[in-house]
Amino acid sequence: MATKKKEVQLNIRIDSALKTAGQKVAKELGIDLNTAVNLFIAAMVRAHQLPFGPSTLPSETLEALHESDHSQEYKTYDNADDMWRDLNV
């Protein structure tokens, strides 16, 4: 006979807009926010570190770094004139 794990309640304070945004993303992933928090804590325990690399870089810089890692997804140009022409500038 399998034994049921004893669950406890975790209360945290979080900005209401952040909670709402988190619930939206979790729903898009097909889970609820409670499951997302459990997954986060499980990953942290498993790796014995945060499951992401915290950064003090501005969001624009982080986005540019992400784009450079996925550059094959973006249109490229042979020269600046072609780029400006495509942008109607």
PDB file of C-alpha atoms in Angstrom:
ATOM      1  CA  MET A   1       0.000   0.000   0.000  1.00  0.00           C
ATOM      2  CA  ALA A   2       1.473   3.345  -1.064  1.00  0.00           C
ATOM      3  CA  THR A   3       1.727   6.008   1.576  1.00  0.00           C
ATOM      4  CA  LYS A   4       0.552   9.516   0.815  1.00  0.00           C
ATOM      5  CA  LYS A   5       3.129  12.269   1.162  1.00  0.00           C
ATOM      6  CA  LYS A   6       2.336  14.769   3.863  1.00  0.00           C
ATOM      7  CA  GLU A   7       1.695  18.120   2.234  1.00  0.00           C
ATOM      8  CA  VAL A   8       2.056  21.463   3.955  1.00  0.00           C
ATOM      9  CA  GLN A   9       0.841  24.895   3.000  1.00  0.00           C
ATOM     10  CA  LEU A  10       3.334  27.595   1.958  1.00  0.00           C
ATOM     11  CA  ASN A  11       2.258  31.211   2.275  1.00  0.00           C
ATOM     12  CA  ILE A  12       4.214  33.837   0.349  1.00  0.00           C
ATOM     13  CA  ARG A  13       3.713  37.523  -0.342  1.00  0.00           C
ATOM     14  CA  ILE A  14       3.807  38.493  -4.000  1.00  0.00           C
ATOM     15  CA  ASP A  15       2.761  41.525  -6.011  1.00  0.00           C
ATOM     16  CA  SER A  16      -0.789  40.976  -7.278  1.00  0.00           C
ATOM     17  CA  ALA A  17       0.106  41.890 -10.886  1.00  0.00           C
ATOM     18  CA  LEU A  18       3.005  39.418 -10.815  1.00  0.00           C
ATOM     19  CA  LYS A  19       0.711  36.703  -9.455  1.00  0.00           C
ATOM     20  CA  THR A  20      -1.848  37.358 -12.188  1.00  0.00           C
ATOM     21  CA  ALA A  21       0.839  37.300 -14.892  1.00  0.00           C
ATOM     22  CA  GLY A  22       2.275  34.099 -13.411  1.00  0.00           C
ATOM     23  CA  GLN A  23      -1.138  32.456 -13.386  1.00  0.00           C
ATOM     24  CA  LYS A  24      -1.609  33.396 -17.047  1.00  0.00           C
ATOM     25  CA  VAL A  25       1.724  31.881 -18.090  1.00  0.00           C
ATOM     26  CA  ALA A  26       1.126  28.750 -16.010  1.00  0.00           C
ATOM     27  CA  LYS A  27      -2.312  28.327 -17.597  1.00  0.00           C
ATOM     28  CA  GLU A  28      -0.757  28.667 -21.075  1.00  0.00           C
ATOM     29  CA  LEU A  29       1.617  25.854 -20.054  1.00  0.00           C
ATOM     30  CA  GLY A  30      -1.333  23.719 -18.961  1.00  0.00           C
ATOM     31  CA  ILE A  31      -0.610  23.883 -15.224  1.00  0.00           C
ATOM     32  CA  ASP A  32      -1.730  25.986 -12.291  1.00  0.00           C
ATOM     33  CA  LEU A  33       0.470  28.377 -10.314  1.00  0.00           C
ATOM     34  CA  ASN A  34       0.714  25.926  -7.403  1.00  0.00           C
ATOM     35  CA  THR A  35       2.193  23.285  -9.714  1.00  0.00           C
ATOM     36  CA  ALA A  36       4.588  25.852 -11.210  1.00  0.00           C
ATOM     37  CA  VAL A  37       5.868  26.786  -7.736  1.00  0.00           C
ATOM     38  CA  ASN A  38       6.263  23.102  -6.850  1.00  0.00           C
ATOM     39  CA  LEU A  39       8.233  22.513 -10.079  1.00  0.00           C
ATOM     40  CA  PHE A  40      10.457  25.495  -9.312  1.00  0.00           C
ATOM     41  CA  ILE A  41      11.241  24.280  -5.776  1.00  0.00           C
ATOM     42  CA  ALA A  42      11.802  20.696  -6.967  1.00  0.00           C
ATOM     43  CA  ALA A  43      14.270  21.911  -9.628  1.00  0.00           C
ATOM     44  CA  MET A  44      16.053  24.074  -7.050  1.00  0.00           C
ATOM     45  CA  VAL A  45      16.380  21.147  -4.643  1.00  0.00           C
ATOM     46  CA  ARG A  46      17.485  18.730  -7.376  1.00  0.00           C
ATOM     47  CA  ALA A  47      20.226  21.058  -8.704  1.00  0.00           C
ATOM     48  CA  HIS A  48      20.975  22.619  -5.308  1.00  0.00           C
ATOM     49  CA  GLN A  49      20.806  26.027  -6.977  1.00  0.00           C
ATOM     50  CA  LEU A  50      18.268  28.298  -8.605  1.00  0.00           C
ATOM     51  CA  PRO A  51      16.928  26.815 -11.860  1.00  0.00           C
ATOM     52  CA  PHE A  52      17.881  30.002 -13.712  1.00  0.00           C
ATOM     53  CA  GLY A  53      20.775  32.426 -13.675  1.00  0.00           C
ATOM     54  CA  PRO A  54      19.789  35.651 -11.911  1.00  0.00           C
ATOM     55  CA  SER A  55      21.105  38.737 -13.630  1.00  0.00           C
ATOM     56  CA  THR A  56      21.344  42.447 -12.970  1.00  0.00           C
ATOM     57  CA  LEU A  57      21.546  43.160 -16.696  1.00  0.00           C
ATOM     58  CA  PRO A  58      18.813  45.388 -18.151  1.00  0.00           C
ATOM     59  CA  SER A  59      15.972  43.512 -19.833  1.00  0.00           C
ATOM     60  CA  GLU A  60      16.953  45.002 -23.212  1.00  0.00           C
ATOM     61  CA  THR A  61      20.437  43.484 -22.890  1.00  0.00           C
ATOM     62  CA  LEU A  62      19.030  40.101 -21.871  1.00  0.00           C
ATOM     63  CA  GLU A  63      16.691  40.195 -24.871  1.00  0.00           C
ATOM     64  CA  ALA A  64      19.594  41.055 -27.196  1.00  0.00           C
ATOM     65  CA  LEU A  65      21.617  38.158 -25.787  1.00  0.00           C
ATOM     66  CA  HIS A  66      18.681  35.824 -26.346  1.00  0.00           C
ATOM     67  CA  GLU A  67      18.317  37.083 -29.920  1.00  0.00           C
ATOM     68  CA  SER A  68      22.021  36.507 -30.595  1.00  0.00           C
ATOM     69  CA  ASP A  69      21.658  32.914 -29.353  1.00  0.00           C
ATOM     70  CA  HIS A  70      18.762  32.430 -31.806  1.00  0.00           C
ATOM     71  CA  SER A  71      20.003  34.542 -34.703  1.00  0.00           C
ATOM     72  CA  GLN A  72      18.932  31.942 -37.286  1.00  0.00           C
ATOM     73  CA  GLU A  73      15.336  32.965 -36.532  1.00  0.00           C
ATOM     74  CA  TYR A  74      15.906  36.553 -37.705  1.00  0.00           C
ATOM     75  CA  LYS A  75      16.152  38.033 -41.169  1.00  0.00           C
ATOM     76  CA  THR A  76      19.654  38.955 -42.292  1.00  0.00           C
ATOM     77  CA  TYR A  77      20.940  41.370 -44.901  1.00  0.00           C
ATOM     78  CA  ASP A  78      24.038  41.466 -47.084  1.00  0.00           C
ATOM     79  CA  ASN A  79      24.448  45.209 -46.570  1.00  0.00           C
ATOM     80  CA  ALA A  80      22.954  48.175 -44.727  1.00  0.00           C
ATOM     81  CA  ASP A  81      21.259  49.594 -47.847  1.00  0.00           C
ATOM     82  CA  ASP A  82      19.185  46.410 -48.218  1.00  0.00           C
ATOM     83  CA  MET A  83      18.190  46.579 -44.559  1.00  0.00           C
ATOM     84  CA  TRP A  84      17.122  50.250 -44.757  1.00  0.00           C
ATOM     85  CA  ARG A  85      15.205  49.582 -47.981  1.00  0.00           C
ATOM     86  CA  ASP A  86      13.380  46.670 -46.323  1.00  0.00           C
ATOM     87  CA  LEU A  87      12.513  48.906 -43.365  1.00  0.00           C
ATOM     88  CA  ASN A  88      11.229  51.633 -45.705  1.00  0.00           C
ATOM     89  CA  VAL A  89      13.582  54.172 -44.142  1.00  0.00           C
TER      90      VAL A  89
END
